Amino acid sequence: MEAFADFWATYSTLIFTVGIHALLALSLWLTLSCGLLSLANAAFMGIGAYTAALLTLHLHWPFPMVLAAGGLAPAVVALVIGAPTLRLSGVYLAMATLAFGEVTRILVLNLEITGGPEGLNGIPLLTTWWHIVLILAAAGYALARLRRSRMGRAFEAIREDEVAARMMGIDVEGHKLAAFTLGAVLAGLAGALNAHSTFFISPREYGFENAVDILTMTILGGISSLIGPVLGATILTLLPELLRFLHAYRLAVNGLILIGVVLFLPTGLWDSRRLGQMLRAWRTRWEGKP
Amino acid sequence: MLEQQLVNALTLGSVYALFSLGFTLVFGVLEVINLSHGAMFMAGSFAAMTVVTRFKAPLAVGILAAMLVSGLLGLAIDALILKRLRARHAPHLIPMIATIGATTVLTSAAQGLFGVEVQRFPDELLSTREFIFGSVHVRALELAIVGISFLLMTTLFLVLRHTRQGRALRAIAESPKAAALLGVNVEGLFMATSFTAAALGGVAGLLIGLNFNSVTPLMGQPILHKGIAVVILGGMGDIRGALFGGLFLGFAEVLSKAYLSSQMGDAVAFGLLFLILLVRPAGLFGRVLERKA
């Protein structure tokens, strides 16, 4: 038991981070599942984190309400900017969401209430491990149900061929807005959890690099199932800890992974179809069938 | 006061234009959003810094080093990554994601090689001469920056307009398949484009490094975002658009810093970018190609 206590004392922050990153990767998975490459999710996370932290610090709201607000605030922003932004497609959408992320970061950097470049300090550590597990499990369950629902299938149709989906009578704009907004909710929740587990937040944590990190996790894991993003987030969060000996070159590994996955594993690490094939091939050989 | 700001704006704007030119050229020809262009900018700056401080070379050699090192890096990214993705007909977003990876690798390599601190050029290298036109003081350095930027941009325009390779390149921008059928060496020109674009980015990096006398591994990120703003402003893949967009952003940024708020200069750039995307996604000069049905 003491060994476990030691382990927990050393690694609890890391385990919290894995959970929060997994939630972020799932948030991007949701937007990608509708074919939208958004670089705004880091900014949504930031909006959630700042909203939640400010409510706790100034208004002393109870934590569940703070979490809910942390998820809702970015959703409102996503609804407002989504309607005009989502008319853009492909690279134009990526660029527009990148610009939105930068505007948000610069605003947070310059506003009085957000504490400027120093950020917010002394946020009470209200996040416990079961908050993260509960929210992650709920999000996973909701997304799994969503995939098999009418809406999830519409997302998939839009991702595969927008024009054809429209011909089938799918409300493309509405579904895109839904995917974008729901992604913002998850990112905001991750931000709210993060703010209450790290004691302090600053605009630096929600910039372009973080948008790229979220993207890397999701792409590395693969978007063909929900396990992919969670796996990608786990690997990329634990990897820097294992690679401490590389010092400044540590980040290069993330870059190499991203390039390697794009070049050699276009469907990501966890591709259910490929894994199924491998399993079947292995079983055939094991049982000696032709 | 205003005249002095206009000089600053012209200096900054011409470097923005030079940087964005390479960025837009790659998009026009290869149809890749090359997010490693900021890393080329940073690499050029460090290459020149290394030659002039370690080997005491004159600045002209520094410029050549910036072009060569960045150009070769651009070529390497094309040969090792983009070429394979072209062969696979990967959708547009995939090469963009791969260039993000390349940026991370190069930035991290620069941090390992040179450290994270700001590096400065030796004082004797930077001429402190000033020219005075009426009430305006222009540093020799600023004149050189504007001169070099416009010299390189004019050269590129002339090459694209009047040489055989330039015409072939414009043919590729219209349709790589048709160009290949007409006997254009498409792969060769893709590589030449990657080299040229990266080399221009490298020189832009050196010029900004000289102007603010500061070189850091992370310097490529803000300029990349500005380059994106410029290219969207002028229309993706549009050469003239990059020139006007770059100058426009330079003026918008300097003037809003001078007359609105020193902090909000950057927000202006991105606010502008966001608005333009919403109102006119094709940019001021460009057009969006979209499959309608």
Coordinates of C-alpha atoms in Angstrom, one line a residue:
Chain A
M1 CA 0.0 0.0 0.0
E2 CA 2.9 2.3 0.8
A3 CA 4.4 1.6 -2.6
F4 CA 1.2 2.6 -4.2
A5 CA 1.1 5.8 -2.2
D6 CA 4.6 6.6 -3.4
F7 CA 3.8 5.8 -6.9
W8 CA 0.6 7.9 -6.8
A9 CA 2.5 10.9 -5.2
T10 CA 5.0 10.8 -8.0
Y11 CA 2.9 10.0 -11.0
S12 CA -0.6 11.3 -10.2
T13 CA -0.1 14.5 -12.2
L14 CA 1.1 12.5 -15.2
I15 CA -2.0 10.2 -14.9
F16 CA -4.3 13.2 -14.7
T17 CA -2.6 14.6 -17.8
V18 CA -3.1 11.3 -19.7
G19 CA -6.9 11.5 -18.9
I20 CA -7.2 15.1 -19.9
H21 CA -5.3 14.6 -23.1
A22 CA -7.5 11.6 -24.0
L23 CA -10.5 13.8 -23.6
L24 CA -9.0 16.4 -25.9
A25 CA -8.1 13.8 -28.5
L26 CA -11.7 12.6 -28.4
S27 CA -12.9 16.1 -28.8
L28 CA -10.9 16.4 -32.0
W29 CA -12.0 12.9 -33.1
L30 CA -15.5 14.2 -33.0
T31 CA -14.8 17.2 -35.3
L32 CA -12.7 15.0 -37.6
S33 CA -15.4 12.4 -37.7
C34 CA -17.5 15.0 -39.6
G35 CA -14.5 15.8 -41.9
L36 CA -13.6 19.1 -40.2
L37 CA -9.9 19.7 -39.5
S38 CA -10.2 22.2 -36.7
L39 CA -7.2 23.9 -35.1
A40 CA -9.5 25.7 -32.7
N41 CA -9.8 22.9 -30.0
A42 CA -6.8 24.2 -28.0
A43 CA -8.5 27.6 -27.9
F44 CA -11.8 26.0 -26.8
M45 CA -9.9 24.2 -24.1
G46 CA -8.5 27.6 -23.0
I47 CA -11.9 29.2 -23.0
G48 CA -13.2 26.3 -20.8
A49 CA -10.2 26.5 -18.5
Y50 CA -10.4 30.3 -18.0
T51 CA -14.2 30.3 -17.6
A52 CA -14.0 27.5 -15.0
A53 CA -11.1 29.0 -13.1
L54 CA -12.7 32.5 -12.9
L55 CA -16.0 31.1 -11.7
T56 CA -14.2 29.1 -8.9
L57 CA -11.9 32.0 -7.9
H58 CA -14.4 34.9 -8.0
L59 CA -17.8 33.5 -7.6
H60 CA -17.0 30.3 -5.6
W61 CA -19.5 28.2 -7.6
P62 CA -19.7 24.5 -6.7
F63 CA -17.3 22.3 -8.8
P64 CA -20.0 20.4 -10.8
M65 CA -21.5 23.7 -11.9
V66 CA -18.1 25.1 -12.7
L67 CA -17.4 22.0 -14.9
A68 CA -20.7 22.4 -16.7
A69 CA -19.9 26.1 -17.4
G70 CA -16.5 25.1 -18.6
G71 CA -18.1 22.9 -21.2
L72 CA -20.8 25.3 -22.1
A73 CA -18.8 28.5 -22.6
P74 CA -16.7 27.2 -25.5
A75 CA -19.9 25.7 -27.0
V76 CA -21.5 29.1 -27.1
V77 CA -18.4 30.5 -28.8
A78 CA -18.3 27.6 -31.2
L79 CA -22.0 28.2 -32.1
V80 CA -21.3 31.9 -32.8
I81 CA -18.2 31.5 -34.9
G82 CA -19.2 28.2 -36.3
A83 CA -22.1 29.4 -38.5
P84 CA -19.9 31.6 -40.7
T85 CA -16.6 29.7 -40.4
L86 CA -17.9 26.2 -41.3
R87 CA -18.9 27.4 -44.8
L88 CA -15.1 27.0 -45.4
S89 CA -13.8 23.6 -46.2
G90 CA -10.5 21.8 -46.1
V91 CA -7.4 23.9 -45.7
Y92 CA -9.4 27.2 -45.5
L93 CA -11.2 25.9 -42.5
A94 CA -7.9 24.8 -40.9
M95 CA -6.5 28.3 -41.5
A96 CA -9.6 30.1 -40.2
T97 CA -9.7 28.0 -37.0
L98 CA -5.9 28.7 -36.6
A99 CA -6.6 32.4 -36.9
F100 CA -9.4 32.1 -34.3
G101 CA -7.1 30.3 -32.0
E102 CA -4.5 33.1 -32.3
V103 CA -7.0 35.9 -31.7
T104 CA -8.3 34.1 -28.6
R105 CA -4.7 33.6 -27.3
I106 CA -3.8 37.3 -27.9
L107 CA -7.1 38.4 -26.2
V108 CA -6.4 36.3 -23.2
L109 CA -2.9 37.6 -23.1
N110 CA -4.1 41.2 -23.0
L111 CA -7.2 41.2 -20.9
E112 CA -7.2 42.3 -17.3
I113 CA -9.6 39.6 -16.0
T114 CA -7.5 36.7 -17.4
G115 CA -4.3 38.0 -15.6
G116 CA -2.5 38.7 -18.9
P117 CA 0.7 36.8 -19.6
E118 CA 1.1 35.6 -16.0
G119 CA -2.3 33.8 -16.2
L120 CA -4.3 32.8 -13.2
N121 CA -2.7 31.6 -10.0
G122 CA -3.9 29.7 -7.0
I123 CA -6.8 27.8 -8.6
P124 CA -7.9 25.2 -5.9
L125 CA -7.1 21.6 -6.8
L126 CA -10.6 20.3 -7.0
T127 CA -10.1 17.8 -9.8
T128 CA -9.9 14.2 -8.4
W129 CA -9.0 11.1 -10.3
W130 CA -12.6 9.9 -10.4
H131 CA -13.8 13.2 -12.0
I132 CA -11.5 12.5 -14.9
V133 CA -12.4 8.8 -15.1
L134 CA -16.1 9.5 -14.9
I135 CA -16.1 12.3 -17.5
L136 CA -13.9 10.3 -19.8
A137 CA -16.1 7.2 -19.5
A138 CA -19.2 9.2 -20.0
A139 CA -17.7 10.9 -23.1
G140 CA -16.5 7.6 -24.5
Y141 CA -19.9 6.0 -24.0
A142 CA -21.7 9.0 -25.5
L143 CA -19.4 9.0 -28.5
A144 CA -19.8 5.3 -29.0
R145 CA -23.6 5.7 -29.0
L146 CA -23.3 8.7 -31.3
R147 CA -21.3 6.8 -33.9
R148 CA -24.1 4.3 -34.3
S149 CA -26.8 6.9 -34.3
R150 CA -28.4 8.7 -37.2
M151 CA -26.3 11.7 -36.4
G152 CA -23.0 9.7 -36.3
R153 CA -23.8 8.1 -39.7
A154 CA -24.6 11.5 -41.1
F155 CA -21.2 12.8 -39.9
E156 CA -19.5 9.9 -41.6
A157 CA -21.4 10.5 -44.9
I158 CA -20.4 14.2 -44.8
R159 CA -16.8 13.2 -44.2
E160 CA -16.7 10.7 -47.1
D161 CA -18.5 12.9 -49.6
E162 CA -20.1 16.2 -48.8
V163 CA -21.9 16.6 -52.1
A164 CA -23.3 13.1 -52.0
A165 CA -24.4 13.5 -48.4
R166 CA -26.3 16.7 -49.3
M167 CA -28.0 14.8 -52.2
M168 CA -29.2 12.2 -49.7
G169 CA -31.0 15.0 -47.8
I170 CA -28.6 15.4 -44.9
D171 CA -28.5 18.8 -43.4
V172 CA -24.7 19.3 -43.9
E173 CA -24.4 22.8 -42.3
G174 CA -26.4 21.7 -39.2
H175 CA -24.4 18.5 -38.7
K176 CA -21.1 20.3 -39.2
L177 CA -22.1 22.9 -36.6
A178 CA -23.1 20.1 -34.2
A179 CA -19.8 18.3 -34.6
F180 CA -17.8 21.5 -34.1
T181 CA -19.9 22.5 -31.1
L182 CA -19.9 19.1 -29.4
G183 CA -16.1 19.0 -29.9
A184 CA -15.8 22.4 -28.2
V185 CA -17.8 21.0 -25.2
L186 CA -15.4 18.1 -24.7
A187 CA -12.4 20.4 -25.2
G188 CA -13.8 22.9 -22.7
L189 CA -14.4 20.1 -20.1
A190 CA -10.8 19.0 -20.5
G191 CA -9.8 22.6 -20.0
A192 CA -11.9 23.0 -16.8
L193 CA -10.5 19.7 -15.4
N194 CA -7.0 20.8 -16.3
A195 CA -7.3 24.2 -14.6
H196 CA -8.4 22.6 -11.4
S197 CA -5.6 20.0 -11.3
T198 CA -2.5 22.2 -12.1
F199 CA -3.0 25.1 -9.7
F200 CA -2.2 27.7 -12.4
I201 CA -3.1 28.4 -16.1
S202 CA -1.5 30.8 -18.6
P203 CA -2.2 31.7 -22.3
R204 CA 0.9 29.8 -23.3
E205 CA -0.9 26.4 -22.7
Y206 CA -3.6 27.0 -25.3
G207 CA -1.7 28.2 -28.4
F208 CA -0.9 26.7 -31.8
E209 CA 1.5 24.2 -30.4
N210 CA -1.2 22.7 -28.3
A211 CA -3.6 22.5 -31.2
V212 CA -0.9 20.6 -33.0
D213 CA -0.3 18.3 -30.0
I214 CA -4.0 17.4 -29.9
L215 CA -3.9 16.7 -33.7
T216 CA -0.8 14.6 -33.3
M217 CA -2.4 12.4 -30.6
T218 CA -5.5 11.9 -32.6
I219 CA -3.7 11.1 -35.9
L220 CA -1.2 8.9 -34.2
G221 CA -3.9 6.8 -32.6
G222 CA -6.1 6.8 -35.7
I223 CA -9.6 8.0 -36.1
S224 CA -11.2 4.8 -37.3
S225 CA -12.3 4.0 -33.7
L226 CA -12.6 5.6 -30.3
I227 CA -9.7 3.6 -29.0
G228 CA -7.2 5.3 -31.4
P229 CA -7.3 8.8 -29.9
V230 CA -7.1 7.6 -26.4
L231 CA -4.2 5.4 -27.3
G232 CA -2.5 8.2 -29.1
A233 CA -3.0 10.6 -26.2
T234 CA -1.6 8.0 -23.7
I235 CA 1.5 7.3 -25.8
L236 CA 2.3 11.0 -26.5
T237 CA 1.8 12.0 -22.9
L238 CA 4.0 9.2 -21.5
L239 CA 6.7 9.3 -24.2
P240 CA 8.3 12.6 -23.2
E241 CA 8.7 11.2 -19.6
L242 CA 10.5 8.1 -21.0
L243 CA 12.6 10.3 -23.3
R244 CA 13.9 12.7 -20.6
F245 CA 17.5 11.7 -21.5
L246 CA 17.1 13.4 -24.9
H247 CA 16.7 16.8 -23.3
A248 CA 16.1 19.5 -25.9
Y249 CA 15.7 16.9 -28.7
R250 CA 12.7 15.4 -26.9
L251 CA 10.2 17.2 -29.0
A252 CA 11.8 16.1 -32.2
V253 CA 10.5 12.6 -31.4
N254 CA 6.9 13.9 -31.6
G255 CA 7.7 15.4 -35.0
L256 CA 9.2 12.2 -36.3
I257 CA 6.3 10.2 -35.0
L258 CA 3.9 12.5 -36.8
I259 CA 5.8 12.3 -40.1
G260 CA 6.2 8.5 -39.7
V261 CA 2.5 7.9 -39.1
V262 CA 1.5 10.1 -42.0
L263 CA 3.9 8.3 -44.3
F264 CA 3.7 4.7 -43.2
L265 CA 0.5 4.3 -41.2
P266 CA -2.1 6.6 -42.8
T267 CA -4.9 5.1 -40.7
G268 CA -3.1 5.5 -37.4
L269 CA -1.9 2.9 -34.9
W270 CA -5.3 1.5 -34.0
D271 CA -7.0 0.6 -37.2
S272 CA -9.7 -1.9 -36.3
R273 CA -9.8 -3.4 -39.8
R274 CA -6.1 -4.0 -40.0
L275 CA -6.0 -5.4 -36.5
G276 CA -8.9 -7.7 -37.4
Q277 CA -7.0 -8.9 -40.5
M278 CA -3.8 -9.5 -38.4
L279 CA -5.8 -11.4 -35.8
R280 CA -7.4 -13.6 -38.4
A281 CA -4.1 -14.3 -40.2
W282 CA -2.5 -15.2 -36.8
R283 CA -5.4 -17.5 -35.9
T284 CA -5.3 -19.2 -39.2
R285 CA -1.6 -20.0 -38.8
W286 CA -2.2 -21.0 -35.1
E287 CA -4.9 -23.5 -35.9
G288 CA -3.1 -24.8 -39.0
K289 CA -6.0 -24.2 -41.3
P290 CA -5.3 -23.5 -45.0
Chain B
M1 CA 6.5 60.6 -36.6
L2 CA 4.1 59.2 -39.2
E3 CA 6.9 59.2 -41.9
Q4 CA 9.1 57.2 -39.5
Q5 CA 6.4 54.7 -38.9
L6 CA 5.9 54.3 -42.7
V7 CA 9.6 53.4 -43.1
N8 CA 9.2 50.8 -40.4
A9 CA 6.1 49.5 -42.0
L10 CA 7.7 49.3 -45.5
T11 CA 10.7 47.4 -44.0
L12 CA 8.5 44.9 -42.2
G13 CA 6.0 44.6 -45.0
S14 CA 8.6 43.8 -47.6
V15 CA 10.0 41.0 -45.5
Y16 CA 6.5 39.7 -44.9
A17 CA 6.0 39.8 -48.7
L18 CA 9.2 37.9 -49.3
F19 CA 8.3 35.3 -46.8
S20 CA 4.8 34.9 -48.1
L21 CA 5.9 34.6 -51.6
G22 CA 7.6 31.3 -51.0
F23 CA 4.7 30.1 -49.0
T24 CA 2.2 31.0 -51.7
L25 CA 4.4 29.6 -54.5
V26 CA 4.5 26.2 -52.9
F27 CA 0.7 26.3 -52.5
G28 CA 0.2 27.4 -56.1
V29 CA 2.5 24.8 -57.6
L30 CA 2.4 21.8 -55.2
E31 CA -1.0 22.5 -53.6
V32 CA 0.5 22.0 -50.2
I33 CA 0.0 24.2 -47.2
N34 CA 3.6 24.1 -46.2
L35 CA 3.6 24.8 -42.5
S36 CA 7.4 24.1 -42.3
H37 CA 8.0 27.4 -44.1
G38 CA 8.4 29.1 -40.7
A39 CA 11.2 26.6 -39.9
M40 CA 12.9 27.5 -43.1
F41 CA 12.8 31.1 -42.0
M42 CA 14.4 30.2 -38.7
A43 CA 17.0 27.9 -40.3
G44 CA 18.1 30.6 -42.7
S45 CA 18.6 33.0 -39.8
F46 CA 20.7 30.5 -37.8
A47 CA 22.7 29.5 -40.9
A48 CA 23.7 33.1 -41.6
M49 CA 24.4 33.7 -37.9
T50 CA 26.7 30.7 -37.7
V51 CA 28.7 31.7 -40.8
V52 CA 29.2 35.3 -39.7
T53 CA 30.0 34.6 -36.1
R54 CA 32.0 31.3 -36.3
F55 CA 33.8 31.9 -39.6
K56 CA 33.8 35.7 -39.5
A57 CA 32.4 35.7 -43.0
P58 CA 30.9 38.9 -44.5
L59 CA 27.2 39.4 -44.6
A60 CA 26.9 38.6 -48.3
V61 CA 28.2 35.1 -47.6
G62 CA 25.6 34.9 -44.7
I63 CA 22.8 35.6 -47.2
L64 CA 24.1 32.9 -49.5
A65 CA 24.4 30.5 -46.5
A66 CA 20.8 31.3 -45.5
M67 CA 19.5 30.6 -49.0
L68 CA 21.5 27.4 -49.4
V69 CA 20.8 25.8 -46.0
S70 CA 17.1 26.7 -46.1
G71 CA 16.8 25.7 -49.7
L72 CA 18.4 22.3 -49.1
L73 CA 16.1 21.7 -46.1
G74 CA 13.1 22.6 -48.2
L75 CA 14.4 20.2 -50.9
A76 CA 14.9 17.5 -48.3
I77 CA 11.3 17.9 -47.0
D78 CA 10.0 17.6 -50.5
A79 CA 12.1 14.6 -51.4
L80 CA 11.6 12.7 -48.2
I81 CA 8.0 13.5 -47.4
L82 CA 6.0 15.4 -49.9
K83 CA 7.1 13.3 -52.9
R84 CA 5.8 10.1 -51.3
L85 CA 2.5 11.7 -50.4
R86 CA 2.1 13.0 -54.0
A87 CA 2.8 9.5 -55.3
R88 CA 0.0 8.3 -53.0
H89 CA -2.4 11.1 -54.0
A90 CA -2.9 11.9 -50.3
P91 CA -5.7 14.4 -49.6
H92 CA -4.6 18.0 -49.0
L93 CA -4.6 17.9 -45.3
I94 CA -2.2 15.1 -45.0
P95 CA 0.9 16.9 -46.4
M96 CA 0.0 19.8 -44.2
I97 CA 0.1 17.6 -41.1
A98 CA 3.4 16.1 -42.2
T99 CA 5.0 19.6 -42.5
I100 CA 3.9 20.3 -39.0
G101 CA 5.9 17.3 -38.0
A102 CA 8.9 18.6 -39.9
T103 CA 8.6 21.9 -38.2
T104 CA 8.7 20.2 -34.8
V105 CA 11.8 18.3 -35.7
L106 CA 13.6 21.3 -37.0
T107 CA 12.7 23.6 -34.1
S108 CA 13.7 21.0 -31.6
A109 CA 17.0 20.4 -33.5
A110 CA 17.7 24.1 -33.4
Q111 CA 17.0 24.2 -29.7
G112 CA 19.4 21.4 -29.1
L113 CA 22.1 22.8 -31.3
F114 CA 21.9 26.5 -30.4
G115 CA 20.0 26.6 -27.1
V116 CA 16.8 28.5 -26.4
E117 CA 18.4 31.9 -25.6
V118 CA 18.1 34.8 -28.0
Q119 CA 21.3 35.0 -30.2
R120 CA 22.5 38.3 -31.5
F121 CA 24.6 39.3 -34.5
P122 CA 28.1 40.9 -33.8
D123 CA 27.9 44.7 -33.5
E124 CA 30.5 45.4 -36.1
L125 CA 28.4 43.6 -38.7
L126 CA 25.4 45.9 -38.3
S127 CA 26.2 49.3 -39.9
T128 CA 24.8 52.1 -37.8
R129 CA 24.8 54.5 -40.7
E130 CA 21.7 56.5 -41.2
F131 CA 20.4 58.4 -44.1
I132 CA 18.3 61.5 -43.4
F133 CA 15.5 62.5 -45.8
G134 CA 13.9 65.6 -44.4
S135 CA 12.6 64.5 -41.0
V136 CA 12.9 60.8 -41.6
H137 CA 15.9 58.8 -40.4
V138 CA 16.4 55.6 -42.4
R139 CA 19.0 53.1 -41.2
A140 CA 21.2 51.7 -43.9
L141 CA 20.1 48.3 -42.7
E142 CA 16.4 49.1 -43.4
L143 CA 17.3 50.3 -46.9
A144 CA 19.2 47.0 -47.5
I145 CA 16.3 44.9 -46.2
V146 CA 13.8 46.6 -48.5
G147 CA 16.4 46.5 -51.4
I148 CA 17.2 42.8 -51.0
S149 CA 13.5 41.8 -50.6
F150 CA 12.4 43.7 -53.7
L151 CA 15.5 42.5 -55.7
L152 CA 14.6 38.8 -55.0
M153 CA 10.9 39.3 -55.6
T154 CA 11.5 41.1 -58.9
T155 CA 13.9 38.3 -60.0
L156 CA 11.2 35.7 -59.2
F157 CA 8.6 37.6 -61.1
L158 CA 10.8 37.9 -64.1
V159 CA 11.8 34.2 -64.0
L160 CA 8.1 33.2 -63.8
R161 CA 7.0 35.5 -66.5
H162 CA 9.7 35.2 -69.1
T163 CA 11.7 32.0 -68.9
R164 CA 10.8 28.6 -70.2
Q165 CA 10.9 27.2 -66.6
G166 CA 8.7 29.9 -65.4
R167 CA 6.1 29.2 -68.1
A168 CA 6.3 25.5 -67.3
L169 CA 5.7 26.3 -63.7
R170 CA 2.6 28.3 -64.4
A171 CA 1.4 25.4 -66.6
I172 CA 1.8 23.1 -63.6
A173 CA -0.1 25.5 -61.4
E174 CA -3.0 25.2 -63.8
S175 CA -2.8 21.4 -64.1
P176 CA 0.1 19.1 -63.3
K177 CA -1.3 16.3 -65.4
A178 CA -1.7 18.4 -68.6
A179 CA 1.8 19.9 -68.0
A180 CA 3.3 16.4 -67.7
L181 CA 1.6 15.3 -71.0
L182 CA 3.1 18.3 -72.7
G183 CA 6.6 17.1 -71.7
V184 CA 7.2 19.3 -68.7
N185 CA 9.5 17.7 -66.1
V186 CA 6.9 18.1 -63.3
E187 CA 8.8 16.3 -60.5
G188 CA 11.9 18.3 -61.3
L189 CA 10.0 21.6 -61.1
F190 CA 8.3 20.6 -57.9
M191 CA 11.7 20.1 -56.3
A192 CA 13.0 23.4 -57.8
T193 CA 9.9 25.1 -56.4
S194 CA 10.5 23.6 -52.9
F195 CA 14.1 24.8 -53.0
T196 CA 13.4 28.3 -54.2
A197 CA 10.5 28.8 -51.8
A198 CA 12.5 27.6 -48.8
A199 CA 15.5 29.7 -49.9
L200 CA 13.3 32.9 -50.0
G201 CA 12.0 32.0 -46.6
G202 CA 15.6 31.6 -45.3
V203 CA 16.6 35.0 -46.6
A204 CA 13.4 36.6 -45.0
G205 CA 14.5 35.0 -41.7
L206 CA 17.9 36.5 -41.9
L207 CA 16.5 39.9 -42.8
I208 CA 14.1 39.8 -39.8
G209 CA 16.9 38.5 -37.6
L210 CA 19.1 41.5 -38.6
N211 CA 16.3 44.0 -38.3
F212 CA 15.5 43.1 -34.7
N213 CA 18.9 41.7 -34.0
S214 CA 17.5 38.6 -32.5
V215 CA 17.5 35.0 -33.6
T216 CA 15.7 32.2 -31.7
P217 CA 14.6 28.7 -32.5
L218 CA 10.9 29.7 -32.0
M219 CA 11.1 32.8 -34.3
G220 CA 9.4 30.8 -37.2
Q221 CA 6.1 30.4 -35.5
P222 CA 4.8 34.0 -35.4
I223 CA 5.9 34.7 -38.9
L224 CA 4.3 31.6 -40.2
H225 CA 1.0 32.7 -38.8
K226 CA 1.5 36.1 -40.4
G227 CA 2.5 34.4 -43.7
I228 CA -0.8 32.5 -43.5
A229 CA -2.7 35.8 -42.9
V230 CA -0.9 37.4 -45.9
V231 CA -1.5 34.5 -48.2
I232 CA -5.2 34.4 -47.3
L233 CA -5.4 38.2 -47.7
G234 CA -3.9 38.0 -51.2
G235 CA -5.5 34.8 -52.3
M236 CA -3.9 31.4 -51.9
G237 CA -1.3 30.7 -54.6
D238 CA -1.4 34.2 -55.9
I239 CA 2.0 35.8 -56.4
R240 CA 0.9 39.4 -56.7
G241 CA -1.5 38.8 -53.8
A242 CA 1.5 37.8 -51.6
L243 CA 3.3 41.0 -52.4
F244 CA 0.4 43.3 -51.7
G245 CA -0.8 41.3 -48.8
G246 CA 2.6 41.4 -47.2
L247 CA 3.0 45.1 -47.6
F248 CA -0.6 45.6 -46.4
L249 CA 0.0 43.5 -43.2
G250 CA 3.2 45.4 -42.5
F251 CA 1.4 48.7 -42.7
A252 CA -1.6 47.5 -40.7
E253 CA 0.5 46.0 -38.0
V254 CA 2.9 49.0 -37.5
L255 CA 0.2 51.6 -37.7
S256 CA -2.1 49.8 -35.3
K257 CA 0.8 49.3 -32.9
A258 CA 1.7 53.0 -33.1
Y259 CA -1.8 54.4 -32.9
L260 CA -4.0 51.9 -31.1
S261 CA -2.2 49.7 -28.6
S262 CA 1.3 48.2 -28.7
Q263 CA -0.1 44.8 -27.7
M264 CA -2.9 44.6 -30.2
G265 CA -0.7 44.7 -33.3
D266 CA -0.7 41.0 -33.7
A267 CA -4.4 40.7 -32.9
V268 CA -5.1 43.1 -35.8
A269 CA -3.3 40.7 -38.2
F270 CA -5.4 37.7 -37.1
G271 CA -8.6 39.5 -36.7
L272 CA -8.2 40.8 -40.2
L273 CA -7.4 37.3 -41.4
F274 CA -10.4 35.9 -39.7
L275 CA -12.7 38.6 -41.1
I276 CA -11.4 38.2 -44.7
L277 CA -11.9 34.4 -44.5
L278 CA -15.5 35.0 -43.5
V279 CA -16.3 37.7 -46.0
R280 CA -14.1 36.7 -49.0
P281 CA -12.4 33.3 -48.5
A282 CA -10.8 33.6 -51.9
G283 CA -8.7 36.5 -50.7
L284 CA -8.6 39.9 -52.3
F285 CA -7.3 38.7 -55.7
G286 CA -7.8 34.9 -55.7
R287 CA -10.6 32.5 -56.4
V288 CA -11.6 29.4 -54.5
L289 CA -11.7 26.2 -56.4
E290 CA -14.5 24.0 -55.1
R291 CA -16.3 21.0 -56.4
K292 CA -19.9 22.1 -56.8
A293 CA -21.6 18.9 -57.7

